[in-house]
PDB file of C-alpha atoms in Angstrom:
ATOM      1  CA  MET A 159       6.257  45.812 -15.608  1.00 44.00           C
ATOM      2  CA  PRO A 160      10.046  46.100 -16.110  1.00 45.00           C
ATOM      3  CA  GLY A 161      12.037  43.822 -13.874  1.00 47.00           C
ATOM      4  CA  GLU A 162       9.253  41.283 -13.345  1.00 44.00           C
ATOM      5  CA  PRO A 163      10.185  37.685 -14.250  1.00 42.00           C
ATOM      6  CA  GLN A 164       8.478  36.293 -17.325  1.00 44.00           C
ATOM      7  CA  ARG A 165       6.219  33.292 -16.896  1.00 42.00           C
ATOM      8  CA  THR A 166       7.654  30.190 -18.521  1.00 41.00           C
ATOM      9  CA  GLU A 167       4.802  27.846 -17.519  1.00 41.00           C
ATOM     10  CA  PRO A 168       1.169  28.259 -18.621  1.00 43.00           C
ATOM     11  CA  ALA A 169      -1.411  29.125 -15.994  1.00 47.00           C
ATOM     12  CA  GLU A 170      -3.476  26.188 -14.771  1.00 48.00           C
ATOM     13  CA  GLU A 171      -6.550  27.411 -16.688  1.00 50.00           C
ATOM     14  CA  LEU A 172      -4.537  27.739 -19.923  1.00 45.00           C
ATOM     15  CA  ASP A 173      -3.024  24.298 -19.334  1.00 44.00           C
ATOM     16  CA  ASP A 174      -6.537  22.861 -19.150  1.00 48.00           C
ATOM     17  CA  LEU A 175      -7.529  24.641 -22.373  1.00 44.00           C
ATOM     18  CA  LEU A 176      -4.478  23.412 -24.245  1.00 42.00           C
ATOM     19  CA  ALA A 177      -5.190  19.865 -23.108  1.00 48.00           C
ATOM     20  CA  LEU A 178      -8.585  20.082 -24.819  1.00 48.00           C
ATOM     21  CA  VAL A 179      -6.922  20.560 -28.224  1.00 49.00           C
ATOM     22  CA  ASP A 180      -5.682  16.970 -28.290  1.00 54.00           C
ATOM     23  CA  GLY A 181      -8.015  15.686 -25.609  1.00 61.00           C
ATOM     24  CA  ARG A 182      -9.764  12.949 -27.565  1.00 75.00           C
ATOM     25  CA  ALA A 183      -8.914   9.467 -26.375  1.00 78.00           C
ATOM     26  CA  THR A 184      -7.981   6.562 -28.619  1.00 84.00           C
ATOM     27  CA  ARG A 185      -7.112   2.947 -27.959  1.00 85.00           C
ATOM     28  CA  SER A 186      -3.448   3.953 -28.123  1.00 88.00           C
ATOM     29  CA  THR A 187      -4.107   6.546 -25.411  1.00 86.00           C
ATOM     30  CA  LEU A 188      -5.655   3.841 -23.266  1.00 88.00           C
ATOM     31  CA  THR A 189      -2.659   1.527 -23.728  1.00 90.00           C
ATOM     32  CA  ALA A 190      -0.247   4.321 -22.795  1.00 90.00           C
ATOM     33  CA  LEU A 191      -2.270   5.227 -19.700  1.00 91.00           C
ATOM     34  CA  ARG A 192      -2.334   1.634 -18.483  1.00 91.00           C
ATOM     35  CA  SER A 193       1.428   1.403 -18.962  1.00 91.00           C
ATOM     36  CA  SER A 194       1.872   4.608 -16.947  1.00 91.00           C
ATOM     37  CA  VAL A 195      -0.221   3.221 -14.093  1.00 91.00           C
ATOM     38  CA  GLN A 196       1.891   0.074 -13.903  1.00 90.00           C
ATOM     39  CA  ASP A 197       5.054   2.186 -13.928  1.00 91.00           C
ATOM     40  CA  TYR A 198       3.699   4.349 -11.112  1.00 91.00           C
ATOM     41  CA  TRP A 199       3.092   1.264  -8.969  1.00 88.00           C
ATOM     42  CA  ARG A 200       6.618   0.019  -9.660  1.00 87.00           C
ATOM     43  CA  ARG A 201       8.100   3.371  -8.685  1.00 87.00           C
ATOM     44  CA  ASP A 202       5.892   3.559  -5.594  1.00 86.00           C
ATOM     45  CA  ASN A 203       7.213   0.222  -4.359  1.00 81.00           C
ATOM     46  CA  ALA A 204      10.810   1.172  -5.088  1.00 79.00           C
ATOM     47  CA  HIS A 205      10.860   4.773  -3.872  1.00 80.00           C
ATOM     48  CA  GLY A 206       7.670   5.514  -1.921  1.00 81.00           C
ATOM     49  CA  GLY A 207       4.569   7.368  -3.034  1.00 79.00           C
ATOM     50  CA  ALA A 208       5.071  10.890  -1.675  1.00 79.00           C
ATOM     51  CA  THR A 209       6.893  12.315  -4.712  1.00 82.00           C
ATOM     52  CA  LEU A 210       4.512  10.610  -7.144  1.00 86.00           C
ATOM     53  CA  ARG A 211       1.416  12.453  -5.929  1.00 90.00           C
ATOM     54  CA  PRO A 212       1.530  15.491  -8.282  1.00 90.00           C
ATOM     55  CA  ALA A 213       2.029  13.308 -11.355  1.00 91.00           C
ATOM     56  CA  VAL A 214      -0.620  10.760 -10.406  1.00 93.00           C
ATOM     57  CA  VAL A 215      -3.232  13.339  -9.442  1.00 93.00           C
ATOM     58  CA  GLY A 216      -2.482  15.268 -12.654  1.00 92.00           C
ATOM     59  CA  HIS A 217      -2.938  12.099 -14.678  1.00 91.00           C
ATOM     60  CA  LEU A 218      -6.250  11.474 -12.909  1.00 94.00           C
ATOM     61  CA  ARG A 219      -7.491  14.961 -13.880  1.00 92.00           C
ATOM     62  CA  TYR A 220      -6.366  14.364 -17.452  1.00 91.00           C
ATOM     63  CA  VAL A 221      -8.310  11.098 -17.694  1.00 92.00           C
ATOM     64  CA  GLY A 222     -11.329  12.887 -16.239  1.00 90.00           C
ATOM     65  CA  ARG A 223     -11.190  15.352 -19.145  1.00 88.00           C
ATOM     66  CA  LEU A 224     -10.844  12.515 -21.667  1.00 89.00           C
ATOM     67  CA  LEU A 225     -13.969  10.896 -20.238  1.00 87.00           C
ATOM     68  CA  ASP A 226     -16.024  13.954 -21.244  1.00 84.00           C
ATOM     69  CA  SER A 227     -15.644  13.110 -24.949  1.00 81.00           C
ATOM     70  CA  ALA A 228     -15.207   9.323 -24.861  1.00 83.00           C
ATOM     71  CA  GLU A 229     -18.039   6.969 -25.749  1.00 82.00           C
ATOM     72  CA  GLY A 230     -18.958   3.314 -25.621  1.00 84.00           C
ATOM     73  CA  GLY A 231     -16.390   0.695 -24.762  1.00 85.00           C
ATOM     74  CA  LEU A 232     -13.551   3.211 -24.717  1.00 89.00           C
ATOM     75  CA  ARG A 233     -15.347   5.291 -22.103  1.00 90.00           C
ATOM     76  CA  HIS A 234     -15.885   2.166 -19.994  1.00 90.00           C
ATOM     77  CA  ASP A 235     -12.194   1.267 -20.179  1.00 91.00           C
ATOM     78  CA  LEU A 236     -11.132   4.833 -19.357  1.00 92.00           C
ATOM     79  CA  GLN A 237     -13.328   4.719 -16.260  1.00 93.00           C
ATOM     80  CA  GLY A 238     -11.318   1.688 -15.186  1.00 92.00           C
ATOM     81  CA  VAL A 239      -8.057   3.600 -15.651  1.00 94.00           C
ATOM     82  CA  ALA A 240      -9.515   6.543 -13.711  1.00 95.00           C
ATOM     83  CA  ALA A 241     -10.501   4.203 -10.878  1.00 95.00           C
ATOM     84  CA  GLU A 242      -6.980   2.800 -10.719  1.00 95.00           C
ATOM     85  CA  LEU A 243      -5.443   6.303 -10.771  1.00 96.00           C
ATOM     86  CA  ALA A 244      -7.806   7.382  -7.985  1.00 97.00           C
ATOM     87  CA  ARG A 245      -6.781   4.344  -5.935  1.00 96.00           C
ATOM     88  CA  LEU A 246      -3.127   5.092  -6.633  1.00 95.00           C
ATOM     89  CA  SER A 247      -3.662   8.721  -5.579  1.00 96.00           C
ATOM     90  CA  GLY A 248      -5.259   7.512  -2.352  1.00 96.00           C
ATOM     91  CA  TRP A 249      -2.362   5.135  -1.765  1.00 94.00           C
ATOM     92  CA  ALA A 250       0.193   7.914  -2.314  1.00 93.00           C
ATOM     93  CA  TYR A 251      -1.560  10.134   0.236  1.00 94.00           C
ATOM     94  CA  PHE A 252      -1.844   7.175   2.606  1.00 94.00           C
ATOM     95  CA  ASP A 253       1.904   6.610   2.303  1.00 92.00           C
ATOM     96  CA  ALA A 254       2.344  10.308   3.131  1.00 91.00           C
ATOM     97  CA  ARG A 255       0.169   9.799   6.251  1.00 93.00           C
ATOM     98  CA  GLN A 256      -2.443  12.237   4.949  1.00 94.00           C
ATOM     99  CA  TYR A 257      -5.306   9.945   5.789  1.00 96.00           C
ATOM    100  CA  SER A 258      -8.286  12.245   5.192  1.00 97.00           C
ATOM    101  CA  THR A 259      -7.158  13.087   1.652  1.00 96.00           C
ATOM    102  CA  ALA A 260      -6.379   9.426   1.020  1.00 96.00           C
ATOM    103  CA  ARG A 261      -9.907   8.514   2.064  1.00 97.00           C
ATOM    104  CA  THR A 262     -11.315  11.054  -0.427  1.00 97.00           C
ATOM    105  CA  TYR A 263      -9.450   9.477  -3.341  1.00 97.00           C
ATOM    106  CA  PHE A 264     -10.303   5.929  -2.265  1.00 98.00           C
ATOM    107  CA  THR A 265     -13.966   6.968  -2.171  1.00 98.00           C
ATOM    108  CA  GLN A 266     -13.635   8.361  -5.704  1.00 97.00           C
ATOM    109  CA  ALA A 267     -12.079   5.076  -6.846  1.00 97.00           C
ATOM    110  CA  LEU A 268     -14.924   3.150  -5.217  1.00 97.00           C
ATOM    111  CA  LYS A 269     -17.544   5.265  -7.005  1.00 96.00           C
ATOM    112  CA  LEU A 270     -15.832   4.874 -10.374  1.00 94.00           C
ATOM    113  CA  SER A 271     -15.563   1.088 -10.031  1.00 94.00           C
ATOM    114  CA  HIS A 272     -19.224   0.971  -8.904  1.00 93.00           C
ATOM    115  CA  MET A 273     -20.218   2.866 -12.069  1.00 90.00           C
ATOM    116  CA  GLN A 274     -18.400   0.190 -14.054  1.00 89.00           C
ATOM    117  CA  GLY A 275     -20.072  -2.619 -12.154  1.00 91.00           C
ATOM    118  CA  ASP A 276     -16.600  -3.949 -11.326  1.00 92.00           C
ATOM    119  CA  SER A 277     -17.173  -5.662  -7.996  1.00 94.00           C
ATOM    120  CA  LEU A 278     -13.674  -7.186  -7.996  1.00 94.00           C
ATOM    121  CA  PHE A 279     -11.980  -3.797  -8.208  1.00 94.00           C
ATOM    122  CA  MET A 280     -14.397  -2.513  -5.562  1.00 96.00           C
ATOM    123  CA  ALA A 281     -13.033  -5.256  -3.326  1.00 97.00           C
ATOM    124  CA  ASN A 282      -9.522  -3.996  -4.066  1.00 96.00           C
ATOM    125  CA  VAL A 283     -10.416  -0.424  -3.069  1.00 97.00           C
ATOM    126  CA  LEU A 284     -12.266  -1.563   0.046  1.00 98.00           C
ATOM    127  CA  SER A 285      -9.167  -3.510   1.102  1.00 97.00           C
ATOM    128  CA  CYS A 286      -7.124  -0.281   0.856  1.00 97.00           C
ATOM    129  CA  MET A 287      -9.747   1.521   2.933  1.00 98.00           C
ATOM    130  CA  SER A 288      -9.563  -1.277   5.502  1.00 98.00           C
ATOM    131  CA  LEU A 289      -5.807  -0.859   5.843  1.00 97.00           C
ATOM    132  CA  LEU A 290      -6.249   2.911   6.099  1.00 97.00           C
ATOM    133  CA  ALA A 291      -8.793   2.441   8.900  1.00 97.00           C
ATOM    134  CA  THR A 292      -6.347   0.156  10.738  1.00 96.00           C
ATOM    135  CA  TYR A 293      -3.667   2.859  10.582  1.00 94.00           C
ATOM    136  CA  ASP A 294      -6.102   5.639  11.438  1.00 95.00           C
ATOM    137  CA  GLY A 295      -7.123   4.013  14.719  1.00 94.00           C
ATOM    138  CA  ASN A 296     -10.463   2.573  13.590  1.00 97.00           C
ATOM    139  CA  PRO A 297      -9.918  -1.202  13.691  1.00 97.00           C
ATOM    140  CA  ASN A 298     -13.629  -2.016  13.974  1.00 98.00           C
ATOM    141  CA  ASP A 299     -14.234  -0.134  10.731  1.00 98.00           C
ATOM    142  CA  ALA A 300     -11.229  -1.950   9.262  1.00 98.00           C
ATOM    143  CA  VAL A 301     -12.821  -5.326  10.030  1.00 98.00           C
ATOM    144  CA  ALA A 302     -16.125  -4.253   8.472  1.00 98.00           C
ATOM    145  CA  LEU A 303     -14.418  -2.931   5.326  1.00 98.00           C
ATOM    146  CA  ALA A 304     -12.316  -6.083   4.896  1.00 98.00           C
ATOM    147  CA  CYS A 305     -15.386  -8.298   5.254  1.00 98.00           C
ATOM    148  CA  ARG A 306     -17.325  -6.154   2.794  1.00 97.00           C
ATOM    149  CA  ALA A 307     -14.398  -6.462   0.376  1.00 97.00           C
ATOM    150  CA  GLN A 308     -14.588 -10.238   0.690  1.00 97.00           C
ATOM    151  CA  ASP A 309     -18.299 -10.158  -0.156  1.00 96.00           C
ATOM    152  CA  ALA A 310     -17.597  -8.014  -3.232  1.00 96.00           C
ATOM    153  CA  ALA A 311     -14.866 -10.403  -4.376  1.00 95.00           C
ATOM    154  CA  ARG A 312     -17.162 -13.409  -3.962  1.00 94.00           C
ATOM    155  CA  ALA A 313     -19.713 -11.681  -6.186  1.00 92.00           C
ATOM    156  CA  ALA A 314     -17.079 -11.613  -8.940  1.00 89.00           C
ATOM    157  CA  GLY A 315     -16.620 -15.386  -8.882  1.00 86.00           C
ATOM    158  CA  GLU A 316     -13.733 -17.646  -7.931  1.00 80.00           C
ATOM    159  CA  GLN A 317     -10.740 -15.452  -7.007  1.00 90.00           C
ATOM    160  CA  PRO A 318      -8.721 -17.305  -4.338  1.00 94.00           C
ATOM    161  CA  LEU A 319      -5.587 -15.103  -4.508  1.00 95.00           C
ATOM    162  CA  VAL A 320      -7.685 -11.982  -4.009  1.00 96.00           C
ATOM    163  CA  MET A 321      -9.465 -13.665  -1.100  1.00 96.00           C
ATOM    164  CA  SER A 322      -6.123 -14.634   0.435  1.00 97.00           C
ATOM    165  CA  MET A 323      -4.998 -11.004   0.418  1.00 97.00           C
ATOM    166  CA  LEU A 324      -8.343  -9.811   1.801  1.00 98.00           C
ATOM    167  CA  TYR A 325      -8.301 -12.284   4.694  1.00 98.00           C
ATOM    168  CA  LEU A 326      -4.901 -10.958   5.755  1.00 97.00           C
ATOM    169  CA  ARG A 327      -6.242  -7.393   5.716  1.00 97.00           C
ATOM    170  CA  GLU A 328      -8.955  -8.657   8.038  1.00 98.00           C
ATOM    171  CA  ALA A 329      -6.296 -10.335  10.199  1.00 98.00           C
ATOM    172  CA  PHE A 330      -4.446  -7.009  10.572  1.00 97.00           C
ATOM    173  CA  ALA A 331      -7.603  -5.383  11.920  1.00 97.00           C
ATOM    174  CA  HIS A 332      -8.340  -8.226  14.365  1.00 98.00           C
ATOM    175  CA  ALA A 333      -4.719  -8.108  15.536  1.00 98.00           C
ATOM    176  CA  THR A 334      -5.021  -4.403  16.275  1.00 96.00           C
ATOM    177  CA  LEU A 335      -8.115  -5.231  18.357  1.00 97.00           C
ATOM    178  CA  ARG A 336      -6.074  -7.993  20.060  1.00 97.00           C
ATOM    179  CA  ASP A 337      -8.723 -10.528  19.090  1.00 98.00           C
ATOM    180  CA  ALA A 338      -6.417 -13.555  18.841  1.00 98.00           C
ATOM    181  CA  GLN A 339      -9.053 -16.093  17.845  1.00 98.00           C
ATOM    182  CA  ALA A 340     -10.447 -13.998  14.992  1.00 98.00           C
ATOM    183  CA  CYS A 341      -6.936 -13.068  13.829  1.00 98.00           C
ATOM    184  CA  HIS A 342      -5.802 -16.708  13.677  1.00 98.00           C
ATOM    185  CA  GLN A 343      -8.974 -17.723  11.849  1.00 98.00           C
ATOM    186  CA  ALA A 344      -8.398 -15.025   9.229  1.00 98.00           C
ATOM    187  CA  VAL A 345      -4.745 -16.069   8.827  1.00 98.00           C
ATOM    188  CA  ASP A 346      -5.760 -19.717   8.379  1.00 98.00           C
ATOM    189  CA  ARG A 347      -8.340 -18.749   5.746  1.00 98.00           C
ATOM    190  CA  SER A 348      -5.759 -16.647   3.951  1.00 98.00           C
ATOM    191  CA  ARG A 349      -3.321 -19.554   3.827  1.00 97.00           C
ATOM    192  CA  ASP A 350      -6.038 -21.957   2.597  1.00 97.00           C
ATOM    193  CA  GLN A 351      -7.083 -19.559  -0.167  1.00 96.00           C
ATOM    194  CA  TYR A 352      -3.470 -19.069  -1.214  1.00 96.00           C
ATOM    195  CA  GLU A 353      -3.051 -22.818  -1.645  1.00 95.00           C
ATOM    196  CA  ARG A 354      -6.209 -22.890  -3.762  1.00 92.00           C
ATOM    197  CA  SER A 355      -4.909 -20.008  -5.901  1.00 91.00           C
ATOM    198  CA  ARG A 356      -2.033 -22.027  -7.369  1.00 86.00           C
ATOM    199  CA  GLY A 357      -4.182 -23.208 -10.246  1.00 75.00           C
ATOM    200  CA  TYR A 358      -5.732 -19.801 -10.949  1.00 72.00           C
ATOM    201  CA  GLU A 359      -2.688 -17.588 -11.732  1.00 63.00           C
ATOM    202  CA  ALA A 360      -3.758 -16.663 -15.267  1.00 62.00           C
ATOM    203  CA  GLU A 361      -7.257 -15.672 -14.137  1.00 75.00           C
ATOM    204  CA  GLU A 362      -6.325 -13.325 -11.295  1.00 84.00           C
ATOM    205  CA  PRO A 363      -6.358  -9.526 -11.852  1.00 88.00           C
ATOM    206  CA  PHE A 364      -2.949  -7.908 -12.390  1.00 84.00           C
ATOM    207  CA  TRP A 365      -3.217  -5.734  -9.261  1.00 87.00           C
ATOM    208  CA  VAL A 366      -3.069  -8.760  -6.948  1.00 91.00           C
ATOM    209  CA  HIS A 367      -0.018 -10.383  -8.565  1.00 87.00           C
ATOM    210  CA  TYR A 368       2.237  -8.689  -5.977  1.00 89.00           C
ATOM    211  CA  PHE A 369       0.700 -10.994  -3.379  1.00 93.00           C
ATOM    212  CA  ASP A 370       3.017 -13.975  -3.782  1.00 93.00           C
ATOM    213  CA  GLU A 371       4.208 -16.568  -1.271  1.00 95.00           C
ATOM    214  CA  THR A 372       6.843 -14.177   0.101  1.00 95.00           C
ATOM    215  CA  LYS A 373       4.216 -11.502   0.735  1.00 95.00           C
ATOM    216  CA  LEU A 374       1.975 -14.089   2.369  1.00 97.00           C
ATOM    217  CA  LEU A 375       4.795 -15.021   4.768  1.00 97.00           C
ATOM    218  CA  VAL A 376       5.667 -11.429   5.632  1.00 97.00           C
ATOM    219  CA  ASP A 377       2.087 -10.265   6.086  1.00 97.00           C
ATOM    220  CA  THR A 378       1.296 -13.255   8.284  1.00 98.00           C
ATOM    221  CA  GLY A 379       4.318 -12.328  10.387  1.00 98.00           C
ATOM    222  CA  ILE A 380       3.133  -8.712  10.597  1.00 97.00           C
ATOM    223  CA  ALA A 381      -0.309  -9.861  11.741  1.00 98.00           C
ATOM    224  CA  TYR A 382       1.330 -11.881  14.536  1.00 98.00           C
ATOM    225  CA  ALA A 383       3.566  -8.948  15.482  1.00 97.00           C
ATOM    226  CA  ARG A 384       0.516  -6.656  15.671  1.00 96.00           C
ATOM    227  CA  LEU A 385      -1.222  -9.286  17.786  1.00 97.00           C
ATOM    228  CA  GLY A 386       1.666  -9.438  20.262  1.00 96.00           C
ATOM    229  CA  GLU A 387       2.936 -12.891  19.261  1.00 98.00           C
ATOM    230  CA  PRO A 388       6.541 -12.014  18.318  1.00 97.00           C
ATOM    231  CA  ALA A 389       7.910 -15.555  18.560  1.00 98.00           C
ATOM    232  CA  ARG A 390       5.630 -16.550  15.675  1.00 98.00           C
ATOM    233  CA  ALA A 391       6.257 -13.313  13.789  1.00 98.00           C
ATOM    234  CA  GLU A 392      10.064 -13.213  13.783  1.00 98.00           C
ATOM    235  CA  PRO A 393      10.913 -16.284  11.630  1.00 98.00           C
ATOM    236  CA  LEU A 394       8.217 -15.464   9.074  1.00 98.00           C
ATOM    237  CA  ILE A 395       9.341 -11.870   8.550  1.00 98.00           C
ATOM    238  CA  THR A 396      12.998 -12.929   8.539  1.00 97.00           C
ATOM    239  CA  GLU A 397      12.326 -15.449   5.775  1.00 97.00           C
ATOM    240  CA  GLY A 398      10.285 -12.943   3.821  1.00 95.00           C
ATOM    241  CA  LEU A 399      13.079 -10.359   3.949  1.00 94.00           C
ATOM    242  CA  ARG A 400      15.556 -13.010   2.805  1.00 94.00           C
ATOM    243  CA  ARG A 401      13.431 -13.770  -0.248  1.00 94.00           C
ATOM    244  CA  GLU A 402      12.471 -10.237  -1.264  1.00 91.00           C
ATOM    245  CA  ASN A 403      14.008  -8.488  -4.257  1.00 86.00           C
ATOM    246  CA  ALA A 404      16.531  -5.793  -3.390  1.00 82.00           C
ATOM    247  CA  ASP A 405      14.722  -3.214  -5.533  1.00 82.00           C
ATOM    248  CA  GLN A 406      11.589  -3.425  -3.350  1.00 84.00           C
ATOM    249  CA  GLN A 407      13.037  -0.785  -1.064  1.00 87.00           C
ATOM    250  CA  ARG A 408       9.858   0.610   0.486  1.00 88.00           C
ATOM    251  CA  GLY A 409       8.499  -2.871   1.211  1.00 89.00           C
ATOM    252  CA  ARG A 410      11.815  -4.045   2.642  1.00 93.00           C
ATOM    253  CA  ALA A 411      12.053  -0.969   4.890  1.00 92.00           C
ATOM    254  CA  PHE A 412       8.534  -1.592   6.149  1.00 93.00           C
ATOM    255  CA  HIS A 413       9.219  -5.276   6.786  1.00 95.00           C
ATOM    256  CA  ALA A 414      12.556  -4.563   8.498  1.00 96.00           C
ATOM    257  CA  TYR A 415      10.656  -2.286  10.882  1.00 95.00           C
ATOM    258  CA  TRP A 416       8.221  -5.067  11.760  1.00 96.00           C
ATOM    259  CA  LEU A 417      11.083  -7.507  12.244  1.00 97.00           C
ATOM    260  CA  ALA A 418      12.753  -5.051  14.638  1.00 97.00           C
ATOM    261  CA  SER A 419       9.429  -4.593  16.424  1.00 96.00           C
ATOM    262  CA  ALA A 420       9.039  -8.352  16.943  1.00 97.00           C
ATOM    263  CA  GLN A 421      12.637  -8.687  18.128  1.00 97.00           C
ATOM    264  CA  LEU A 422      12.181  -5.813  20.572  1.00 96.00           C
ATOM    265  CA  GLN A 423       9.104  -7.538  21.976  1.00 95.00           C
ATOM    266  CA  LEU A 424      11.244 -10.657  22.464  1.00 96.00           C
ATOM    267  CA  GLY A 425      13.940  -8.686  24.309  1.00 94.00           C
ATOM    268  CA  LYS A 426      16.506  -9.244  21.528  1.00 96.00           C
ATOM    269  CA  LEU A 427      17.942  -5.750  21.700  1.00 95.00           C
ATOM    270  CA  ASP A 428      21.022  -6.295  19.512  1.00 96.00           C
ATOM    271  CA  GLU A 429      18.986  -7.963  16.754  1.00 96.00           C
ATOM    272  CA  ALA A 430      16.246  -5.327  17.000  1.00 96.00           C
ATOM    273  CA  CYS A 431      18.777  -2.518  16.553  1.00 95.00           C
ATOM    274  CA  THR A 432      20.348  -4.309  13.586  1.00 95.00           C
ATOM    275  CA  SER A 433      16.948  -4.711  11.902  1.00 96.00           C
ATOM    276  CA  ALA A 434      16.024  -1.129  12.773  1.00 93.00           C
ATOM    277  CA  GLY A 435      19.291  -0.016  11.181  1.00 92.00           C
ATOM    278  CA  LEU A 436      18.314  -1.802   7.962  1.00 92.00           C
ATOM    279  CA  ALA A 437      14.925  -0.088   8.019  1.00 92.00           C
ATOM    280  CA  LEU A 438      16.661   3.241   8.609  1.00 89.00           C
ATOM    281  CA  ASP A 439      19.120   2.744   5.739  1.00 89.00           C
ATOM    282  CA  LEU A 440      16.281   1.888   3.363  1.00 88.00           C
ATOM    283  CA  THR A 441      14.123   4.748   4.630  1.00 85.00           C
ATOM    284  CA  ALA A 442      16.889   7.219   3.789  1.00 80.00           C
ATOM    285  CA  ALA A 443      16.685   6.096   0.135  1.00 80.00           C
ATOM    286  CA  ILE A 444      12.894   6.443  -0.275  1.00 85.00           C
ATOM    287  CA  ASP A 445      10.238   9.100   0.262  1.00 83.00           C
ATOM    288  CA  SER A 446       7.676   7.432   2.521  1.00 86.00           C
ATOM    289  CA  PRO A 447       6.556   9.353   5.629  1.00 89.00           C
ATOM    290  CA  ARG A 448       4.619   6.243   6.680  1.00 90.00           C
ATOM    291  CA  VAL A 449       7.812   4.179   6.917  1.00 88.00           C
ATOM    292  CA  SER A 450       9.930   6.941   8.466  1.00 88.00           C
ATOM    293  CA  GLY A 451       7.156   7.432  11.024  1.00 90.00           C
ATOM    294  CA  HIS A 452       7.411   3.738  11.910  1.00 91.00           C
ATOM    295  CA  VAL A 453      11.164   4.067  12.448  1.00 89.00           C
ATOM    296  CA  GLN A 454      10.647   7.057  14.743  1.00 89.00           C
ATOM    297  CA  GLU A 455       7.979   5.133  16.651  1.00 92.00           C
ATOM    298  CA  LEU A 456      10.419   2.261  17.091  1.00 92.00           C
ATOM    299  CA  HIS A 457      13.006   4.674  18.487  1.00 91.00           C
ATOM    300  CA  ARG A 458      10.491   5.872  21.092  1.00 93.00           C
ATOM    301  CA  ARG A 459       9.870   2.268  22.120  1.00 93.00           C
ATOM    302  CA  MET A 460      13.615   1.864  22.675  1.00 93.00           C
ATOM    303  CA  LEU A 461      13.767   4.705  25.217  1.00 91.00           C
ATOM    304  CA  PRO A 462      13.743   2.333  28.244  1.00 92.00           C
ATOM    305  CA  TYR A 463      17.042   0.965  26.867  1.00 92.00           C
ATOM    306  CA  ALA A 464      18.490   4.384  25.990  1.00 90.00           C
ATOM    307  CA  ARG A 465      21.798   3.751  27.806  1.00 92.00           C
ATOM    308  CA  GLU A 466      22.459   0.424  26.065  1.00 93.00           C
ATOM    309  CA  ALA A 467      25.254   0.481  23.470  1.00 94.00           C
ATOM    310  CA  PRO A 468      23.172  -0.891  20.537  1.00 92.00           C
ATOM    311  CA  VAL A 469      20.496   1.756  21.116  1.00 93.00           C
ATOM    312  CA  LEU A 470      23.065   4.546  21.387  1.00 92.00           C
ATOM    313  CA  ALA A 471      24.582   3.436  18.074  1.00 92.00           C
ATOM    314  CA  PHE A 472      21.151   3.296  16.437  1.00 90.00           C
ATOM    315  CA  GLU A 473      20.298   6.780  17.718  1.00 88.00           C
ATOM    316  CA  GLN A 474      23.463   8.171  16.188  1.00 87.00           C
ATOM    317  CA  ARG A 475      22.668   6.550  12.842  1.00 86.00           C
ATOM    318  CA  MET A 476      19.152   7.953  13.071  1.00 84.00           C
ATOM    319  CA  ARG A 477      20.425  11.494  13.682  1.00 82.00           C
ATOM    320  CA  ASP A 478      22.807  11.183  10.748  1.00 79.00           C
ATOM    321  CA  ALA A 479      20.107   9.823   8.418  1.00 75.00           C
ATOM    322  CA  LEU A 480      17.028  11.818   9.388  1.00 68.00           C
ATOM    323  CA  GLY A 481      18.543  14.925  10.971  1.00 61.00           C
TER     324      GLY A 481
END
């Protein structure tokens, strides 16, 4: 009809049909997809996962269509890319605090890696599901998922760096349960496995390479902060923040929050507000509802000190940054 705007984008059904025209995968397609996945993870760490969701989920659908016509080894490799995109989709929804949708994508990733017989990647997905359960108020499930992930990793052979990461996921869950003995045991095992990993760098999967000595320090500190042992947590997180790259904005915001949390537990109000201010500044530059939710939670915990000058200054910065 006259006056109606013309469509400039194809309908979703037409978009799917057009994709079928060039929808046959090649080895070059596979290389490009793997490069895209790595770029998505880099952007997620720098800017948060919320704005990546449409692109990642769209890429996952695209790979699903390619799988319909792929055969043999190429099909197997594409399933691996689909599993990683499903895990990345789950992570993006987790970062957006949409836990039920995140669980759906993690389950899809688990099924795809099971079809491949890739027990090591299954361990990776189970570790994400463990962290999700910790956040979603199900720490007993988180413990069970972390332990199951460890069993899956053992089935894949000697992978000490993977095991180090998995033991810390278990420690997070025990800390949430306030089981100090189990938490400390998991932390000790994580540290032992990390020391063993130093001779295995070339053999570890690429998705665990983020878990370096700095991440070990910070995550150990976070486990102690969750457990209610802030005196142990503070120096570890402080050192981790000092070492971290400036472009790891989402991670630094998250770690600054945990540093502020530990300092608040210790009664160091000035330091806690300074660390919270760093978390706030970084949060304003990323799109991560999970991190901004942490900052708002920290503000609520500061309410008993609402008349103190550092808290008043932090509240003003928070209003300016978050509205």
